Short mmCIF file of N, CA and C in Angstrom, two decimals:
data_model
loop_
_atom_site.label_atom_id
_atom_site.label_comp_id
_atom_site.label_asym_id
_atom_site.label_seq_id
_atom_site.Cartn_x
_atom_site.Cartn_y
_atom_site.Cartn_z
N MET U 1 0.62 -1.03 0.25
CA MET U 1 0.17 -0.32 -0.33
C MET U 1 0.80 1.12 0.24
N SER U 2 0.57 2.20 -0.92
CA SER U 2 1.15 3.51 -0.88
C SER U 2 1.02 4.24 0.36
N SER U 3 1.40 5.18 0.39
CA SER U 3 1.84 6.28 1.81
C SER U 3 0.18 7.23 1.36
N VAL U 4 -0.27 6.99 0.44
CA VAL U 4 -1.69 8.27 0.01
C VAL U 4 -2.89 7.12 0.38
N GLU U 5 -2.73 5.78 0.00
CA GLU U 5 -3.72 5.22 0.22
C GLU U 5 -4.01 4.80 2.06
N GLU U 6 -3.04 4.72 2.23
CA GLU U 6 -2.36 4.87 3.95
C GLU U 6 -3.43 5.62 4.71
N LYS U 7 -3.11 6.94 3.99
CA LYS U 7 -3.86 8.31 4.07
C LYS U 7 -5.11 8.43 4.77
N LEU U 8 -5.49 8.06 3.16
CA LEU U 8 -6.83 7.91 2.59
C LEU U 8 -7.89 6.77 3.61
N GLU U 9 -6.98 5.86 4.12
CA GLU U 9 -7.87 4.86 4.78
C GLU U 9 -7.97 5.19 6.44
N LYS U 10 -6.66 5.79 7.03
CA LYS U 10 -7.23 6.50 7.84
C LYS U 10 -7.83 7.71 7.97
N ASN U 11 -8.07 8.94 7.39
CA ASN U 11 -8.69 9.75 7.26
C ASN U 11 -10.25 9.58 6.47
N LYS U 12 -10.34 8.33 5.96
CA LYS U 12 -11.65 7.69 5.50
C LYS U 12 -13.37 8.62 6.10
N ASP U 13 -13.02 8.18 7.54
CA ASP U 13 -14.21 8.46 8.37
C ASP U 13 -14.47 10.00 8.71
N ALA U 14 -13.08 10.87 8.41
CA ALA U 14 -13.44 12.31 8.69
C ALA U 14 -13.89 12.89 7.01
N LEU U 15 -13.51 12.42 6.16
CA LEU U 15 -13.64 12.62 5.02
C LEU U 15 -15.09 12.53 4.84
N MET U 16 -15.60 11.32 4.87
CA MET U 16 -16.97 10.80 4.95
C MET U 16 -18.18 12.09 5.71
N LYS U 17 -17.38 12.18 6.67
CA LYS U 17 -18.30 13.01 7.44
C LYS U 17 -18.27 14.37 7.31
N LYS U 18 -17.17 14.94 6.38
CA LYS U 18 -16.96 16.11 5.85
C LYS U 18 -17.56 16.15 4.61
N ILE U 19 -18.33 15.06 3.65
CA ILE U 19 -18.88 15.15 2.83
C ILE U 19 -20.56 14.83 2.49
N GLU U 20 -20.88 14.57 3.88
CA GLU U 20 -22.25 14.39 4.67
C GLU U 20 -22.39 16.14 4.93
N SER U 21 -21.35 16.59 5.81
CA SER U 21 -21.80 17.95 6.13
C SER U 21 -22.17 18.87 4.93
N VAL U 22 -21.10 18.55 3.74
CA VAL U 22 -21.17 19.09 2.89
C VAL U 22 -22.78 19.17 1.82
N GLU U 23 -23.22 17.70 2.16
CA GLU U 23 -24.64 17.45 1.72
C GLU U 23 -25.70 18.04 2.08
N THR U 24 -25.42 17.98 3.25
CA THR U 24 -26.69 18.64 4.43
C THR U 24 -26.74 20.20 3.65
N ASN U 25 -25.09 21.02 3.98
CA ASN U 25 -25.19 21.91 4.04
C ASN U 25 -26.03 22.44 2.28
N LEU U 26 -25.51 21.87 1.43
CA LEU U 26 -25.95 22.01 -0.18
C LEU U 26 -27.90 21.55 0.01
N GLY U 27 -28.15 20.71 0.76
CA GLY U 27 -29.55 20.88 0.97
C GLY U 27 -30.43 21.93 1.54
N LYS U 28 -29.91 22.53 2.85
CA LYS U 28 -30.30 23.60 2.98
C LYS U 28 -30.37 25.14 2.33
N ILE U 29 -28.70 24.97 1.47
CA ILE U 29 -28.77 25.82 0.48
C ILE U 29 -30.26 25.67 -0.68
N ALA U 30 -30.07 24.75 -0.81
CA ALA U 30 -31.27 24.01 -2.06
C ALA U 30 -32.56 24.59 -1.17
N ARG U 31 -32.82 23.91 -0.35
CA ARG U 31 -34.55 24.53 0.13
C ARG U 31 -34.30 26.37 0.59
N PHE U 32 -33.62 26.57 1.19
CA PHE U 32 -33.77 28.08 0.97
C PHE U 32 -34.05 28.68 0.33
N LEU U 33 -33.07 28.41 -1.21
CA LEU U 33 -33.50 29.11 -2.47
C LEU U 33 -34.77 28.45 -3.21
N LYS U 34 -34.74 27.56 -2.56
CA LYS U 34 -36.56 27.01 -3.31
C LYS U 34 -37.36 27.67 -2.76
N LYS U 35 -36.85 27.91 -1.68
CA LYS U 35 -38.20 28.76 -0.74
C LYS U 35 -37.90 30.27 -1.13
N GLY U 36 -37.29 30.81 -1.07
CA GLY U 36 -36.82 32.23 -1.71
C GLY U 36 -37.30 32.50 -3.04
N PHE U 37 -36.86 31.49 -3.99
CA PHE U 37 -37.61 31.24 -5.51
C PHE U 37 -39.12 31.11 -5.38
N ASP U 38 -39.76 30.25 -4.82
CA ASP U 38 -40.90 30.36 -4.75
C ASP U 38 -41.50 31.26 -4.06
N LYS U 39 -41.37 32.23 -3.32
CA LYS U 39 -41.74 33.24 -2.98
C LYS U 39 -41.42 34.47 -3.78
N GLN U 40 -40.44 34.39 -4.79
CA GLN U 40 -40.48 35.28 -5.68
C GLN U 40 -41.27 35.12 -7.17
N PHE U 41 -41.56 33.83 -7.17
CA PHE U 41 -41.97 33.55 -8.41
C PHE U 41 -43.45 33.77 -8.16
N ALA U 42 -43.79 33.47 -6.89
CA ALA U 42 -45.22 33.91 -6.33
C ALA U 42 -45.59 35.34 -6.36
N SER U 43 -44.95 35.93 -5.65
CA SER U 43 -44.67 37.53 -6.19
C SER U 43 -45.33 37.96 -7.32
N VAL U 44 -44.01 37.40 -8.31
CA VAL U 44 -44.29 37.32 -9.93
C VAL U 44 -45.65 36.77 -10.44
N ASP U 45 -46.33 36.19 -9.81
CA ASP U 45 -47.39 35.64 -10.66
C ASP U 45 -48.76 36.43 -9.81
N LYS U 46 -48.46 37.03 -8.81
CA LYS U 46 -49.01 38.23 -8.44
C LYS U 46 -49.45 39.67 -9.38
N LYS U 47 -48.48 39.57 -9.66
CA LYS U 47 -47.52 40.82 -10.25
C LYS U 47 -48.59 40.81 -12.00
N PHE U 48 -48.16 39.63 -12.31
CA PHE U 48 -48.74 39.05 -13.74
C PHE U 48 -50.47 39.02 -13.92
N ALA U 49 -51.11 38.75 -13.06
CA ALA U 49 -52.20 38.89 -12.74
C ALA U 49 -52.82 40.70 -12.45
N SER U 50 -52.17 40.96 -11.75
CA SER U 50 -52.76 42.52 -11.95
C SER U 50 -52.71 43.02 -12.78
N VAL U 51 -51.33 42.96 -13.66
CA VAL U 51 -51.00 43.37 -14.83
C VAL U 51 -52.39 43.15 -15.90
N ASP U 52 -52.45 41.83 -15.66
CA ASP U 52 -53.67 41.16 -16.88
C ASP U 52 -55.01 41.73 -16.45
N LYS U 53 -55.19 42.45 -15.10
CA LYS U 53 -56.20 42.70 -14.85
C LYS U 53 -56.44 44.45 -15.36
N LYS U 54 -55.49 45.07 -15.48
CA LYS U 54 -55.11 46.25 -15.53
C LYS U 54 -55.09 46.56 -17.32
N PHE U 55 -54.96 45.40 -17.70
CA PHE U 55 -55.10 45.01 -19.41
C PHE U 55 -56.44 44.96 -19.60
N ALA U 56 -57.25 44.29 -18.68
CA ALA U 56 -58.64 44.02 -19.29
C ALA U 56 -59.47 45.20 -19.08
N SER U 57 -59.26 46.10 -17.98
CA SER U 57 -59.43 47.42 -17.92
C SER U 57 -59.28 48.38 -18.96
N ILE U 58 -58.26 48.66 -19.02
CA ILE U 58 -57.58 49.46 -20.56
C ILE U 58 -58.78 49.27 -21.66
N LYS U 59 -58.21 47.49 -21.99
CA LYS U 59 -59.15 47.43 -22.93
C LYS U 59 -60.96 47.78 -23.23
N ILE U 60 -61.74 47.42 -21.71
CA ILE U 60 -62.46 47.92 -21.65
C ILE U 60 -63.01 49.76 -21.70
N ASN U 61 -61.44 50.04 -21.46
CA ASN U 61 -61.77 52.00 -21.64
C ASN U 61 -61.61 51.92 -22.98
N ILE U 62 -61.00 51.49 -23.79
CA ILE U 62 -60.89 51.24 -25.20
C ILE U 62 -61.60 51.48 -26.02
N ASP U 63 -62.99 50.26 -25.60
CA ASP U 63 -64.10 50.17 -26.25
C ASP U 63 -65.09 51.40 -26.15
N THR U 64 -64.88 51.54 -24.72
CA THR U 64 -66.08 52.66 -24.28
C THR U 64 -65.67 53.88 -25.04
N LEU U 65 -63.70 54.13 -25.41
CA LEU U 65 -63.78 55.42 -26.09
C LEU U 65 -63.84 55.37 -27.38
N ARG U 66 -63.85 53.89 -28.16
CA ARG U 66 -64.24 53.29 -29.35
C ARG U 66 -65.72 54.17 -29.60
N THR U 67 -66.69 53.86 -28.85
CA THR U 67 -67.85 54.27 -28.52
C THR U 67 -68.02 55.78 -28.94
N ILE U 68 -67.57 56.31 -27.59
CA ILE U 68 -67.52 57.81 -27.52
C ILE U 68 -67.13 58.37 -28.85
N ASP U 69 -66.26 58.20 -29.08
CA ASP U 69 -65.36 58.14 -30.55
C ASP U 69 -66.47 58.27 -31.74
N ALA U 70 -67.24 57.25 -32.07
CA ALA U 70 -67.92 57.25 -33.34
C ALA U 70 -69.19 58.32 -32.88
N GLU U 71 -69.59 58.13 -31.49
CA GLU U 71 -70.98 59.19 -31.52
C GLU U 71 -70.27 60.29 -31.70
N LEU U 72 -69.48 61.20 -31.33
CA LEU U 72 -68.69 62.37 -31.77
C LEU U 72 -68.71 62.74 -32.84
N GLU U 73 -68.39 61.33 -33.78
CA GLU U 73 -68.24 61.46 -35.09
C GLU U 73 -69.56 62.10 -35.94
N THR U 74 -70.28 60.84 -35.59
CA THR U 74 -72.03 60.91 -35.71
C THR U 74 -72.44 62.88 -35.27
N LYS U 75 -72.07 62.90 -34.42
CA LYS U 75 -72.67 64.26 -33.54
C LYS U 75 -71.70 65.27 -34.71
N TYR U 76 -70.49 65.33 -35.08
CA TYR U 76 -69.75 65.93 -35.63
C TYR U 76 -70.23 66.09 -37.06
N ASP U 77 -70.86 65.43 -37.90
CA ASP U 77 -71.36 65.26 -39.07
C ASP U 77 -72.51 65.82 -39.52
N TYR U 78 -73.27 65.44 -37.96
CA TYR U 78 -74.60 66.03 -38.02
C TYR U 78 -74.25 67.96 -38.26
N LEU U 79 -73.20 68.28 -37.03
CA LEU U 79 -72.98 69.58 -36.82
C LEU U 79 -72.58 70.60 -38.30
N LYS U 80 -71.89 69.42 -39.33
CA LYS U 80 -71.57 69.68 -40.75
C LYS U 80 -72.52 70.26 -41.24
N LYS U 81 -73.54 69.09 -41.14
CA LYS U 81 -74.59 69.08 -41.94
C LYS U 81 -75.62 70.41 -41.65
N MET U 82 -75.61 70.88 -40.32
CA MET U 82 -76.20 72.28 -39.66
C MET U 82 -76.02 73.18 -39.85
N GLU U 83 -74.31 73.26 -40.09
CA GLU U 83 -73.56 74.44 -40.78
C GLU U 83 -74.13 75.32 -41.63
N ASN U 84 -74.79 74.10 -43.44
CA ASN U 84 -75.22 74.93 -44.09
C ASN U 84 -76.75 75.48 -44.12
N ILE U 85 -77.48 75.33 -42.80
CA ILE U 85 -78.88 75.68 -42.87
C ILE U 85 -78.99 76.78 -42.54
N THR U 86 -79.60 77.97 -43.01
CA THR U 86 -80.24 79.15 -42.75
C THR U 86 -81.09 79.33 -42.22
N SER U 87 -81.37 80.77 -41.56
CA SER U 87 -82.48 81.20 -40.71
C SER U 87 -83.86 80.69 -41.82
N ARG U 88 -83.62 80.69 -42.64
CA ARG U 88 -84.86 80.47 -43.84
C ARG U 88 -85.32 79.34 -43.32
N ASP U 89 -84.32 78.11 -43.69
CA ASP U 89 -84.68 76.63 -43.42
C ASP U 89 -85.46 76.51 -42.18
N ILE U 90 -84.63 77.09 -41.35
CA ILE U 90 -85.06 77.28 -39.88
C ILE U 90 -86.57 77.38 -39.76
N ARG U 91 -87.00 78.33 -40.23
CA ARG U 91 -88.44 79.13 -40.31
C ARG U 91 -88.92 78.36 -40.78
N ASN U 92 -88.65 77.67 -42.29
CA ASN U 92 -89.54 76.79 -43.15
C ASN U 92 -89.96 75.25 -41.92
N LEU U 93 -89.25 75.15 -40.87
CA LEU U 93 -89.32 73.77 -40.02
C LEU U 93 -90.18 74.32 -38.89
N TYR U 94 -90.37 75.73 -38.96
CA TYR U 94 -91.53 75.50 -37.68
C TYR U 94 -93.03 76.33 -38.55
N LYS U 95 -92.47 76.21 -39.74
CA LYS U 95 -94.15 77.16 -40.37
C LYS U 95 -94.52 75.89 -41.04
N LYS U 96 -96.28 76.20 -40.93
CA LYS U 96 -96.87 74.86 -41.10
C LYS U 96 -98.00 75.73 -41.96
N VAL U 97 -97.95 74.85 -43.20
CA VAL U 97 -98.88 75.06 -44.19
C VAL U 97 -99.86 74.56 -44.50
N ASP U 98 -100.91 74.81 -44.69
CA ASP U 98 -102.47 73.67 -44.96
C ASP U 98 -101.88 72.86 -46.67
N VAL U 99 -102.78 71.74 -47.15
CA VAL U 99 -102.60 71.35 -48.08
C VAL U 99 -102.35 71.97 -49.40
N ASN U 100 -103.34 73.10 -48.88
CA ASN U 100 -103.85 74.11 -50.66
C ASN U 100 -103.25 74.96 -50.15
N ASP U 101 -102.15 75.28 -49.65
CA ASP U 101 -100.98 76.35 -49.58
C ASP U 101 -101.46 77.52 -49.15
N LYS U 102 -102.71 77.39 -48.04
CA LYS U 102 -103.64 78.61 -47.27
C LYS U 102 -102.76 78.82 -46.20
N PRO U 103 -102.33 79.60 -45.64
CA PRO U 103 -102.01 79.94 -44.62
C PRO U 103 -102.65 79.26 -43.16
N ILE U 104 -102.08 78.88 -41.98
CA ILE U 104 -103.11 78.34 -40.98
C ILE U 104 -103.58 79.42 -40.58
N ASP U 105 -105.36 78.73 -40.27
CA ASP U 105 -106.14 79.97 -39.35
C ASP U 105 -105.98 80.22 -37.98
N ARG U 106 -105.25 81.03 -37.24
CA ARG U 106 -104.96 80.92 -36.15
C ARG U 106 -105.78 81.33 -34.95
N SER U 107 -106.83 81.89 -35.13
CA SER U 107 -107.90 81.93 -34.31
C SER U 107 -108.59 80.39 -34.00
N SER U 108 -108.49 79.44 -34.90
CA SER U 108 -108.97 77.83 -34.94
C SER U 108 -108.06 76.95 -34.11
N PRO U 109 -107.55 76.75 -32.94
CA PRO U 109 -106.39 75.78 -32.42
C PRO U 109 -107.12 74.25 -32.87
N SER U 110 -108.24 74.07 -33.01
CA SER U 110 -108.25 72.95 -32.79
C SER U 110 -107.95 72.12 -33.94
N THR U 111 -107.48 72.62 -35.28
CA THR U 111 -106.56 71.90 -36.41
C THR U 111 -105.30 72.02 -36.12
N ASN U 112 -105.08 73.04 -35.27
CA ASN U 112 -103.52 73.88 -35.66
C ASN U 112 -102.47 72.61 -35.15
N ALA U 113 -101.64 72.19 -35.89
CA ALA U 113 -100.13 71.85 -34.73
C ALA U 113 -99.46 72.86 -34.25
N ARG U 114 -99.31 74.23 -34.47
CA ARG U 114 -98.57 75.26 -33.74
C ARG U 114 -99.50 75.97 -33.39
N ALA U 115 -100.24 76.17 -32.35
CA ALA U 115 -101.69 77.08 -32.41
C ALA U 115 -100.51 78.96 -31.60
N LEU U 116 -101.13 79.44 -31.62
CA LEU U 116 -100.56 80.49 -30.56
C LEU U 116 -100.43 80.31 -29.63
N PRO U 117 -99.88 80.60 -28.32
CA PRO U 117 -99.75 80.61 -27.02
C PRO U 117 -101.63 81.12 -26.35
N GLU U 118 -101.98 80.10 -25.26
CA GLU U 118 -102.94 80.43 -24.76
C GLU U 118 -103.15 82.07 -24.60
N LYS U 119 -102.25 82.56 -24.29
CA LYS U 119 -102.82 84.15 -23.49
C LYS U 119 -103.34 84.98 -24.95
N PHE U 120 -102.59 84.60 -26.01
CA PHE U 120 -102.97 85.34 -26.75
C PHE U 120 -104.20 84.46 -27.97
N GLN U 121 -104.82 83.99 -27.87
CA GLN U 121 -105.91 82.77 -28.25
C GLN U 121 -107.05 84.03 -28.02
N TYR U 122 -108.10 83.85 -29.43
CA TYR U 122 -109.03 84.30 -28.66
C TYR U 122 -110.08 83.52 -28.47
N SER U 123 -110.56 83.52 -27.14
CA SER U 123 -111.79 82.82 -26.52
C SER U 123 -113.12 83.54 -25.86
N PRO U 124 -114.15 83.47 -25.93
CA PRO U 124 -115.08 84.28 -25.71
C PRO U 124 -114.99 84.13 -24.35
N SER U 125 -114.87 83.03 -23.88
CA SER U 125 -115.28 82.98 -22.64
C SER U 125 -114.26 83.72 -21.47
N VAL U 126 -115.19 84.50 -20.40
CA VAL U 126 -114.96 85.05 -19.45
C VAL U 126 -114.06 84.88 -18.06
N PRO U 127 -113.49 85.59 -17.61
CA PRO U 127 -113.31 85.35 -16.39
C PRO U 127 -114.13 85.04 -15.00
N SER U 128 -114.36 84.23 -14.16
CA SER U 128 -115.31 84.38 -13.28
C SER U 128 -115.68 85.55 -12.87
N SER U 129 -114.70 86.57 -12.31
CA SER U 129 -115.01 87.79 -11.64
C SER U 129 -116.11 88.62 -12.21
N ARG U 130 -116.23 88.83 -13.60
CA ARG U 130 -116.70 89.51 -14.34
C ARG U 130 -117.61 88.45 -15.50
N ALA U 131 -118.29 87.76 -15.01
CA ALA U 131 -119.26 86.76 -15.24
C ALA U 131 -120.81 87.66 -15.46
N SER U 132 -120.92 88.05 -14.38
CA SER U 132 -122.08 88.75 -14.36
C SER U 132 -122.36 89.98 -15.34
N SER U 133 -121.11 90.67 -15.70
CA SER U 133 -121.37 92.00 -16.37
C SER U 133 -121.27 91.54 -17.69
N SER U 134 -120.34 90.32 -18.03
CA SER U 134 -120.47 89.99 -19.50
C SER U 134 -121.82 89.20 -20.15
N SER U 135 -122.52 88.72 -19.08
CA SER U 135 -123.60 87.99 -19.36
C SER U 135 -124.71 89.24 -20.49
N ARG U 136 -124.66 90.61 -19.47
CA ARG U 136 -125.40 91.56 -19.76
C ARG U 136 -124.66 91.95 -21.29
N ALA U 137 -123.43 92.18 -21.54
CA ALA U 137 -122.54 92.33 -22.55
C ALA U 137 -122.88 91.76 -23.61
N SER U 138 -122.69 90.66 -23.41
CA SER U 138 -123.20 89.52 -24.69
C SER U 138 -124.59 89.44 -25.35
N ALA U 139 -125.67 90.07 -24.43
CA ALA U 139 -126.82 90.66 -25.10
C ALA U 139 -127.10 91.56 -25.93
N ARG U 140 -125.69 92.53 -25.71
CA ARG U 140 -125.41 93.58 -26.52
C ARG U 140 -124.92 93.36 -27.67
N GLY U 141 -124.06 92.37 -27.50
CA GLY U 141 -123.64 91.86 -28.84
C GLY U 141 -121.78 92.39 -28.57
N SER U 142 -121.29 92.61 -27.72
CA SER U 142 -120.32 93.15 -27.23
C SER U 142 -119.24 92.05 -26.73
N SER U 143 -119.56 90.78 -26.47
CA SER U 143 -118.24 89.68 -25.81
C SER U 143 -117.39 89.89 -26.17
N SER U 144 -117.51 89.80 -27.66
CA SER U 144 -115.68 89.35 -28.39
C SER U 144 -114.81 90.64 -27.52
N LEU U 145 -115.56 92.03 -27.78
CA LEU U 145 -114.69 92.89 -27.45
C LEU U 145 -114.24 92.84 -26.01
N TYR U 146 -114.79 92.21 -25.21
CA TYR U 146 -114.89 92.36 -23.74
C TYR U 146 -113.60 91.40 -23.44
N ALA U 147 -114.01 90.15 -24.01
CA ALA U 147 -113.11 89.26 -24.40
C ALA U 147 -111.66 89.24 -24.51
N LEU U 148 -111.42 90.24 -25.58
CA LEU U 148 -110.40 90.65 -25.62
C LEU U 148 -109.36 91.92 -25.16
N PHE U 149 -110.54 92.71 -24.74
CA PHE U 149 -109.51 94.15 -24.16
C PHE U 149 -110.62 93.87 -22.64
N GLY U 150 -111.16 93.57 -21.94
CA GLY U 150 -111.24 93.57 -20.98
C GLY U 150 -112.80 94.29 -20.24
N THR U 151 -112.93 95.59 -21.07
CA THR U 151 -113.90 96.50 -21.36
C THR U 151 -115.00 96.23 -22.08
N LYS U 152 -116.40 96.94 -21.60
CA LYS U 152 -117.31 96.66 -22.62
C LYS U 152 -117.75 98.25 -23.77
N SER U 153 -118.18 97.85 -24.80
CA SER U 153 -118.58 99.34 -25.38
C SER U 153 -119.13 99.97 -24.52
N SER U 154 -120.00 99.55 -24.05
CA SER U 154 -121.05 100.35 -23.29
C SER U 154 -120.30 100.97 -21.97
N GLU U 155 -119.56 100.53 -21.79
CA GLU U 155 -118.66 101.41 -20.56
C GLU U 155 -117.85 102.57 -21.29
N ASN U 156 -117.22 101.89 -22.26
CA ASN U 156 -116.56 103.00 -23.16
C ASN U 156 -117.29 104.09 -23.58
N LYS U 157 -118.36 104.21 -23.97
CA LYS U 157 -119.51 105.00 -24.20
C LYS U 157 -119.76 106.23 -23.08
N ALA U 158 -119.73 105.33 -21.76
CA ALA U 158 -120.35 106.02 -21.25
C ALA U 158 -119.08 106.84 -20.29
N ARG U 159 -117.79 106.69 -20.12
CA ARG U 159 -116.53 106.94 -20.10
C ARG U 159 -116.51 108.01 -20.97
N ALA U 160 -116.58 108.21 -22.59
CA ALA U 160 -116.68 109.19 -23.13
C ALA U 160 -117.78 110.71 -22.75
N LYS U 161 -118.61 109.41 -22.47
CA LYS U 161 -119.91 110.86 -22.01
C LYS U 161 -119.32 111.45 -20.96
N SER U 162 -119.06 111.11 -20.11
CA SER U 162 -118.58 111.63 -19.00
C SER U 162 -117.38 112.66 -18.73
N THR U 163 -116.41 112.35 -20.32
CA THR U 163 -115.29 113.78 -20.20
C THR U 163 -116.35 114.61 -21.12
N GLN U 164 -117.13 114.31 -22.05
CA GLN U 164 -117.67 115.34 -22.64
C GLN U 164 -118.47 116.26 -21.54
N THR U 165 -118.84 116.02 -20.12
CA THR U 165 -119.93 116.61 -19.60
C THR U 165 -118.99 117.27 -18.87
N PHE U 166 -117.79 116.68 -18.27
CA PHE U 166 -116.59 117.42 -17.64
C PHE U 166 -116.03 118.63 -18.38
N ASN U 167 -115.71 118.47 -19.14
CA ASN U 167 -115.30 119.32 -20.56
C ASN U 167 -116.33 120.68 -20.36
N ALA U 168 -117.33 120.56 -20.66
CA ALA U 168 -118.61 120.97 -21.25
C ALA U 168 -118.71 122.29 -19.95
N ARG U 169 -118.72 121.32 -18.50
CA ARG U 169 -119.01 122.09 -17.29
C ARG U 169 -117.72 123.13 -17.50
N ARG U 170 -116.48 123.21 -17.85
CA ARG U 170 -115.28 123.93 -17.60
C ARG U 170 -115.32 124.67 -18.78
N GLY U 171 -116.32 125.05 -19.53
CA GLY U 171 -116.48 125.85 -20.08
C GLY U 171 -115.95 125.66 -21.80
N GLY U 172 -116.12 124.44 -21.89
CA GLY U 172 -115.72 123.72 -23.68
C GLY U 172 -114.43 123.62 -23.37
N ARG U 173 -113.84 123.14 -24.50
CA ARG U 173 -112.37 122.92 -24.85
C ARG U 173 -111.71 123.87 -24.89
N ARG U 174 -110.66 124.10 -23.98
CA ARG U 174 -109.65 125.68 -24.07
C ARG U 174 -108.49 125.09 -24.32
N HIS U 175 -108.53 124.05 -24.60
CA HIS U 175 -107.08 123.85 -25.03
C HIS U 175 -106.69 124.08 -26.93
N THR U 176 -107.87 124.58 -27.49
CA THR U 176 -108.05 124.27 -28.83
C THR U 176 -107.41 125.83 -29.17
N ARG U 177 -107.09 126.39 -30.05
CA ARG U 177 -107.46 127.81 -30.71
C ARG U 177 -108.45 128.39 -31.00
N LYS U 178 -109.23 127.41 -31.54
CA LYS U 178 -110.29 128.10 -31.99
C LYS U 178 -110.91 128.74 -30.65
N ASN U 179 -111.34 127.99 -29.78
CA ASN U 179 -111.95 128.69 -28.62
C ASN U 179 -111.51 129.31 -27.78
N LYS U 180 -110.10 129.65 -28.15
CA LYS U 180 -109.34 131.24 -27.33
C LYS U 180 -109.87 132.50 -28.08
N LYS U 181 -110.83 133.25 -27.41
CA LYS U 181 -111.04 134.75 -27.87
C LYS U 181 -111.02 135.80 -26.92
#
């Protein structure tokens, strides 16, 4: 046996112990690395999941933006068309004409598509506060005047007569040149 073989034989147990300790240390290192890598991979997986969610929300946002863009485009086209419309065209939109090209009778709102507002419409009905006087006025045929202007023709006549008598008492119409003598 050579001297090397003898040394190996003597130190065999020590070498085996050292190899075992190296193996255990390598196992510990491998387990530690595995744990670390597992944690890292788990966090990476989580990050990928969050990125996927963000991409999904971005995709939804892109879809909504596309629909908004389409709506804006149609509105822009409509505004472009409206740009060339004149005030005459707008008047023609609101002007209603009969089949026989006659202007609409504004006094009868029953057949009108666009009748006058209610306060401008002629109506022979009278407010309730003056209903009693209107019955007398209708007998004289002045209800239409009363309905339109709120006064009766007889009231107007009486007012004019009282003004005449007042002027007569003062000595006639003094404001005219003719009577100044």
